[in-house]
XYZ file of N, CA and C in Angstrom:
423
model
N 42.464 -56.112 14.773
C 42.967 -57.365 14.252
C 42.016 -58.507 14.608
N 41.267 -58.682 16.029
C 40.733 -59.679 16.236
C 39.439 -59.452 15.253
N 38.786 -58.539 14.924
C 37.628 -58.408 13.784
C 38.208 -58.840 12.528
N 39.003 -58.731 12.477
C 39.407 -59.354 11.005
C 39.645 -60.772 11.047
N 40.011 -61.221 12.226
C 40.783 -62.510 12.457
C 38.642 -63.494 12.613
N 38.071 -62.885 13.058
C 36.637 -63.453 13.468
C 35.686 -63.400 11.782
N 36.222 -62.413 11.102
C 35.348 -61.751 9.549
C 36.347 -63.440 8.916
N 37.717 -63.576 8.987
C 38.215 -64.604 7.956
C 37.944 -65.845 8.790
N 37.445 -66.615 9.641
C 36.999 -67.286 9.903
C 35.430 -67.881 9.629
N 35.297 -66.936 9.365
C 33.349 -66.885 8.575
C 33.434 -67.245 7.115
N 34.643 -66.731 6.573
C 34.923 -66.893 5.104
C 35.187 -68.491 4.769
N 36.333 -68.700 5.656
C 37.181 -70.019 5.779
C 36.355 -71.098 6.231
N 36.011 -72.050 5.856
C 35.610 -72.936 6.871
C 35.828 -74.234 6.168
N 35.481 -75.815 6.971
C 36.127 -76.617 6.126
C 35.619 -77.161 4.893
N 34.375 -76.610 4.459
C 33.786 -76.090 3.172
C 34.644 -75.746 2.039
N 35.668 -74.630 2.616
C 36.458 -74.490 1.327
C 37.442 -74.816 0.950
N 38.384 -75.919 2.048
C 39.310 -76.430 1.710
C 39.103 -77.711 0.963
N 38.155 -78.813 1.605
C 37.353 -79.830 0.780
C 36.120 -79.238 0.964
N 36.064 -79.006 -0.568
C 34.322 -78.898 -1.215
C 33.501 -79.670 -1.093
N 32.452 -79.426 -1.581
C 31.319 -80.001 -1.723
C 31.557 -81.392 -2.578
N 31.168 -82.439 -1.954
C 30.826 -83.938 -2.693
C 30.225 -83.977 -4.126
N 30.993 -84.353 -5.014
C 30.004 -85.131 -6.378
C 30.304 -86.507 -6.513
N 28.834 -86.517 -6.582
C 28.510 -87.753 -7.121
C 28.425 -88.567 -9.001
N 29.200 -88.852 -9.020
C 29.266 -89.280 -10.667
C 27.977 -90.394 -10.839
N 27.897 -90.598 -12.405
C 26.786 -91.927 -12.603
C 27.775 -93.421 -12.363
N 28.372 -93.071 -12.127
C 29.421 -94.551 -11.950
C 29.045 -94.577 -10.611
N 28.916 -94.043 -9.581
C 29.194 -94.160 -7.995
C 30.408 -93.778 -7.372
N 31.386 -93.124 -7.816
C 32.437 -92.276 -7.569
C 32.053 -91.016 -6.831
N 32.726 -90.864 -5.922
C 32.298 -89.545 -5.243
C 33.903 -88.628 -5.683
N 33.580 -87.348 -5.652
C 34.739 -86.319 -6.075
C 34.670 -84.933 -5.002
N 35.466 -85.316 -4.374
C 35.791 -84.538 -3.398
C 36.973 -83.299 -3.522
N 36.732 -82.038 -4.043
C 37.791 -80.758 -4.226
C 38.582 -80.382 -3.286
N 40.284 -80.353 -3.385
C 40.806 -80.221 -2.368
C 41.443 -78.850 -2.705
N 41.438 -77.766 -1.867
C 42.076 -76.513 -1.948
C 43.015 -76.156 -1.312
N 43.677 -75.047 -1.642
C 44.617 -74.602 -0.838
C 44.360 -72.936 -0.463
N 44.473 -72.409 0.986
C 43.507 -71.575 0.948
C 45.170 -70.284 1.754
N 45.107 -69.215 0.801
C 45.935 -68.576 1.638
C 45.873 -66.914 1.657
N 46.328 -66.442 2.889
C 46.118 -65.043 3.649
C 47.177 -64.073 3.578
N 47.147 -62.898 3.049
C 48.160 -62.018 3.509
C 47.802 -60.581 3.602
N 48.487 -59.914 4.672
C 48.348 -58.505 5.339
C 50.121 -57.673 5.505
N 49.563 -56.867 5.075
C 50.876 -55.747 4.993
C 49.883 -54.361 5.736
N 50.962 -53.727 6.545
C 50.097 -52.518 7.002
C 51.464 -51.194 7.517
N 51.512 -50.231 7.192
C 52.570 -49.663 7.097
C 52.181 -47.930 7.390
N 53.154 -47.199 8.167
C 52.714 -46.121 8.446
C 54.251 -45.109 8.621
N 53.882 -44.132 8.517
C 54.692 -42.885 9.223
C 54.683 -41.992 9.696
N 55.653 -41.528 10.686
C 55.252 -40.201 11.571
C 56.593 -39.460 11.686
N 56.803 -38.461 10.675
C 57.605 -37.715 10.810
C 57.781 -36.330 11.546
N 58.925 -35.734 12.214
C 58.551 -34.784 12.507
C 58.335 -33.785 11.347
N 57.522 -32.554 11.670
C 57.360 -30.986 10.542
C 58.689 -30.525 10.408
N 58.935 -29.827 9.254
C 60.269 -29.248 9.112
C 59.565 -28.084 8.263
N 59.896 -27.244 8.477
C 58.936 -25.744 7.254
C 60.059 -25.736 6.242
N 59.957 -24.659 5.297
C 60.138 -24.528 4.086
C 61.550 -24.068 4.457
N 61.895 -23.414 5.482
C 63.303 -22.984 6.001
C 63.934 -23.661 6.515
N 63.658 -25.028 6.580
C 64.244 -26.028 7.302
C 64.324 -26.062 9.200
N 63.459 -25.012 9.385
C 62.752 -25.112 10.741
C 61.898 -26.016 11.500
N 62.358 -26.699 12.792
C 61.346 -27.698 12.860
C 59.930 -26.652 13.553
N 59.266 -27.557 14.203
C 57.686 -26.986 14.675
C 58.156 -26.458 15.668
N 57.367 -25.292 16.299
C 57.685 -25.422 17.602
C 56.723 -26.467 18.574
N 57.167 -25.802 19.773
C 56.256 -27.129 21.192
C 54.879 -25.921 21.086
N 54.547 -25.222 20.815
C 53.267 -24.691 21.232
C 52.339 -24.935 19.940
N 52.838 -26.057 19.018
C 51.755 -26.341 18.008
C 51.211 -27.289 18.605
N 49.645 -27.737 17.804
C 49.084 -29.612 18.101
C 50.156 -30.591 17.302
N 50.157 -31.760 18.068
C 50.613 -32.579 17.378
C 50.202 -32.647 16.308
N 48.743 -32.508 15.946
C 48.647 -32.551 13.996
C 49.507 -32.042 13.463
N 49.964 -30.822 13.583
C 50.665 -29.928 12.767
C 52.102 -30.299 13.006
N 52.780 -30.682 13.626
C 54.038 -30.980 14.336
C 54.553 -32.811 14.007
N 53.524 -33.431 14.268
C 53.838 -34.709 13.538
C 52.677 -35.174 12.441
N 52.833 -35.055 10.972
C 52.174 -35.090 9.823
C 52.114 -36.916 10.084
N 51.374 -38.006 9.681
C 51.427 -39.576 9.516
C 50.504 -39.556 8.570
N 51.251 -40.936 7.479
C 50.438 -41.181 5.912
C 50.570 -42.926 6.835
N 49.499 -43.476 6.765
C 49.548 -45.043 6.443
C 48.816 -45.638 5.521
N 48.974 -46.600 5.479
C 48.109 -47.832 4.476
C 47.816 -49.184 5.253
N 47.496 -50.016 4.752
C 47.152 -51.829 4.579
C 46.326 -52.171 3.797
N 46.619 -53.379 3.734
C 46.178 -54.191 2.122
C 45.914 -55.576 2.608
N 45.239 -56.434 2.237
C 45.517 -57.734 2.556
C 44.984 -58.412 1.386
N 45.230 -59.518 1.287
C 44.727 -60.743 -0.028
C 44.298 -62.453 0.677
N 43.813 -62.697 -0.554
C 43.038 -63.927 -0.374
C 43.083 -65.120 -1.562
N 43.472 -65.859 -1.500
C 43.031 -67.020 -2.441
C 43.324 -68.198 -1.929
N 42.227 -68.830 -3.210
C 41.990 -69.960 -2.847
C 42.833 -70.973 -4.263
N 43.739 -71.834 -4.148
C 43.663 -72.425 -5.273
C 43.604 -74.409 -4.915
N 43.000 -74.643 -6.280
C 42.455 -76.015 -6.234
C 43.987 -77.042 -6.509
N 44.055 -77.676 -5.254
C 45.283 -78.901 -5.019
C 44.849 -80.077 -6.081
N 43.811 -80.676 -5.932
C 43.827 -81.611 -5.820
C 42.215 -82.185 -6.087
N 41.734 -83.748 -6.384
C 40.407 -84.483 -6.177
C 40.470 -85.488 -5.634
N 40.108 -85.673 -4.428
C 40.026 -86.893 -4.000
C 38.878 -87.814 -4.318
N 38.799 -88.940 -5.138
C 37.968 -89.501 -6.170
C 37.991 -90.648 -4.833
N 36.554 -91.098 -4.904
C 36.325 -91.783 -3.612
C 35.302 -93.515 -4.818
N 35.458 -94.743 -4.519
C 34.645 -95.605 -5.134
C 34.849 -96.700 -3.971
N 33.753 -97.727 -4.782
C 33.973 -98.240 -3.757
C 34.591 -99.445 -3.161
N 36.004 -99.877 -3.742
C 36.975 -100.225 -3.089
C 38.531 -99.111 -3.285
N 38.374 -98.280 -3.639
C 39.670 -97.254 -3.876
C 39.140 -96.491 -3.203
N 40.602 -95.689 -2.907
C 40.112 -94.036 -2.902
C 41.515 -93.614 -3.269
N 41.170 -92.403 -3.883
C 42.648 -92.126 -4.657
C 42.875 -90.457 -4.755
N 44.040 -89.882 -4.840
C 43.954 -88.533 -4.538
C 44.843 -88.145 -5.711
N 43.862 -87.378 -6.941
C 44.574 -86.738 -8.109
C 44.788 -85.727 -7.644
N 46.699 -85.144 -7.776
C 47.084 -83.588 -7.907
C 46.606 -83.247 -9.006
N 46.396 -81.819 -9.120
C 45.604 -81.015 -10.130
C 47.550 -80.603 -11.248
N 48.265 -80.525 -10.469
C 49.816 -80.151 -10.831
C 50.320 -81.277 -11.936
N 50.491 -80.049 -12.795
C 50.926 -80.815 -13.897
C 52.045 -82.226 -14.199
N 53.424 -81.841 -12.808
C 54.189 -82.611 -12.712
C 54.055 -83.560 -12.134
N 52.820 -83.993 -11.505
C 52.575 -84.741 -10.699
C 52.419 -86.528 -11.512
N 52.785 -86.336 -12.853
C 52.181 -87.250 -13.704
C 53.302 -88.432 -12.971
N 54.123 -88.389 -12.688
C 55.363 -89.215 -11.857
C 54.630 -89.909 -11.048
N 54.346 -89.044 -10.078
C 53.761 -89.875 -8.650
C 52.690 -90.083 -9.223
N 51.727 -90.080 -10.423
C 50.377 -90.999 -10.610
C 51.155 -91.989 -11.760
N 51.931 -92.408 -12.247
C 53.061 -93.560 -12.754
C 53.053 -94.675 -11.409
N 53.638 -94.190 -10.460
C 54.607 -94.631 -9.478
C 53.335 -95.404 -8.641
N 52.495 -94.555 -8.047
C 50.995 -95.250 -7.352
C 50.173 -96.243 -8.805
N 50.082 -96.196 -9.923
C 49.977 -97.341 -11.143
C 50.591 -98.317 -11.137
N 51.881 -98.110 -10.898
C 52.433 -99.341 -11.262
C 52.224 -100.174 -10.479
N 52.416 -100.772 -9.235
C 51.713 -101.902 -8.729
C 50.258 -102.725 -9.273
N 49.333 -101.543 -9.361
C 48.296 -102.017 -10.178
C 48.578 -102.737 -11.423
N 49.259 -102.218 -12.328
C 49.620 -102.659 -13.723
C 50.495 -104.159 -13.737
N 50.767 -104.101 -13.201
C 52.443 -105.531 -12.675
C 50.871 -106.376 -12.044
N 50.144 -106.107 -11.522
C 48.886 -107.205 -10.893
C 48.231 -107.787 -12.089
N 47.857 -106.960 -12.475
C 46.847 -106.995 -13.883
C 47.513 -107.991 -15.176
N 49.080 -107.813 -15.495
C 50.136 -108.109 -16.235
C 49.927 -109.495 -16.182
N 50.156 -109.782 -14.559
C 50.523 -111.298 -14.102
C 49.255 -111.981 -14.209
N 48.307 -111.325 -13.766
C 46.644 -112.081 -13.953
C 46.794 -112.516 -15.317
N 47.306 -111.602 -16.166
C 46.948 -111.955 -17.730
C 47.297 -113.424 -17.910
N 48.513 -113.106 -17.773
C 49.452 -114.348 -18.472
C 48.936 -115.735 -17.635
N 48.602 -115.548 -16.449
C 48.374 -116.835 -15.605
C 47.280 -117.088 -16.285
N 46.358 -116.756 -16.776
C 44.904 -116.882 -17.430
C 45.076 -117.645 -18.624
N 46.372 -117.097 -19.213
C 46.934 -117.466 -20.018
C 47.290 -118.983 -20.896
N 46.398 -120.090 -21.412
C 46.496 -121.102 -21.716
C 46.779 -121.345 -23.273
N 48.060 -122.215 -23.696
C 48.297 -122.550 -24.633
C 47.821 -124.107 -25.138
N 47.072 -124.140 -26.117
C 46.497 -125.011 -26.618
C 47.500 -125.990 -27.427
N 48.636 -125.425 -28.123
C 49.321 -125.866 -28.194
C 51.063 -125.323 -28.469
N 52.195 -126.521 -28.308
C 53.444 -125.818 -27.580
C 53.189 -124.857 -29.062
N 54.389 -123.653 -28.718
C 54.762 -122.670 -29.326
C 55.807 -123.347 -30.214
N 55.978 -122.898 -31.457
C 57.114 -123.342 -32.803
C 58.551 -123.198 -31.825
N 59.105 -122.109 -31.480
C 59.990 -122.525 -30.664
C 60.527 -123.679 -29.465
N 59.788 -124.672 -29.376
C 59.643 -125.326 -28.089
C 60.204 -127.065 -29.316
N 61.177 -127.432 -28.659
C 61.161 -128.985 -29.494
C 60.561 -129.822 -29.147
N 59.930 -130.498 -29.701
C 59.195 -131.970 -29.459
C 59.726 -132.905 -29.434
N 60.860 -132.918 -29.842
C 61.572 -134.326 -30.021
C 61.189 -134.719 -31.612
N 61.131 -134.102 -32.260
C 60.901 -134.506 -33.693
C 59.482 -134.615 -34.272
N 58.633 -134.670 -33.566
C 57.328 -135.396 -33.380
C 56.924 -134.036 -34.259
N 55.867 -134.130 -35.251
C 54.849 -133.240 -35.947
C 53.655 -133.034 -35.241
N 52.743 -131.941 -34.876
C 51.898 -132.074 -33.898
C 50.341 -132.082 -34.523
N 50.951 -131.943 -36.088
C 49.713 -132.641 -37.205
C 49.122 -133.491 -37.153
């Protein structure tokens, strides 16, 4: 177990959970976020011999012959991609790769959008009042 535990540590490293850096032509850096996971099953048996007469072994056989054992193990590996952490340079922002995630990238927007909204309108100068607005009679002809 500890050779295996020393072999997936050589594999693993923090290389493959965040990848390697890109650099875009904008100046954005893109950073890959993974999710990295392990599994082992290992399974065996040791029955006693029983012969064709339903006799067990006797004591003057080897254990080979007297206790027959079949085992196995298996283990798996993957890696799957979470996420990008998009790096500039006053943000940094972390896209899920998950489809449902479109909510929580709404929810982290909207503040932005409600900023942007209000900039507008404050920018916003009327040259003259709007048809709805009374003058007091006055024509602005």
């Amino acid at each position: 177990m500890q050779t295996v535990m020393d072999s997936l540590k050589e594999i693993v490293d923090v290389n493959t959970i965040l990848g390697d850096p890109v650099e875009t032509p904008d100046g954005a850096v893109i950073l890959p976020v993974s999710r990295v996971s392990f599994g082992f099953v290992a399974g065996g048996t040791d029955q006693p011999y029983i012969d064709e007469q339903g006799k067990a072994a006797k004591d003057n056989q080897s254990s080979a012959e007297t206790r027959p054992f079949g085992g196995g193990s298996g283990a798996g590996i993957s890696v799957n991609p979470v996420a990008f952490l998009v790096v500039r340079e006053n943000e940094v922002r972390l896209m899920p790769v998950d489809s449902n995630a479109i909510y929580d990238r709404l929810l982290d927007l909207a503040p932005k959008l409600l900023d942007q909204l209000q900039g507008a309108v404050n920018r916003r100068q009327y040259t003259e009042q709007p048809a709805w607005v009374y003058n007091g009679g006055r024509n602005n002809h």
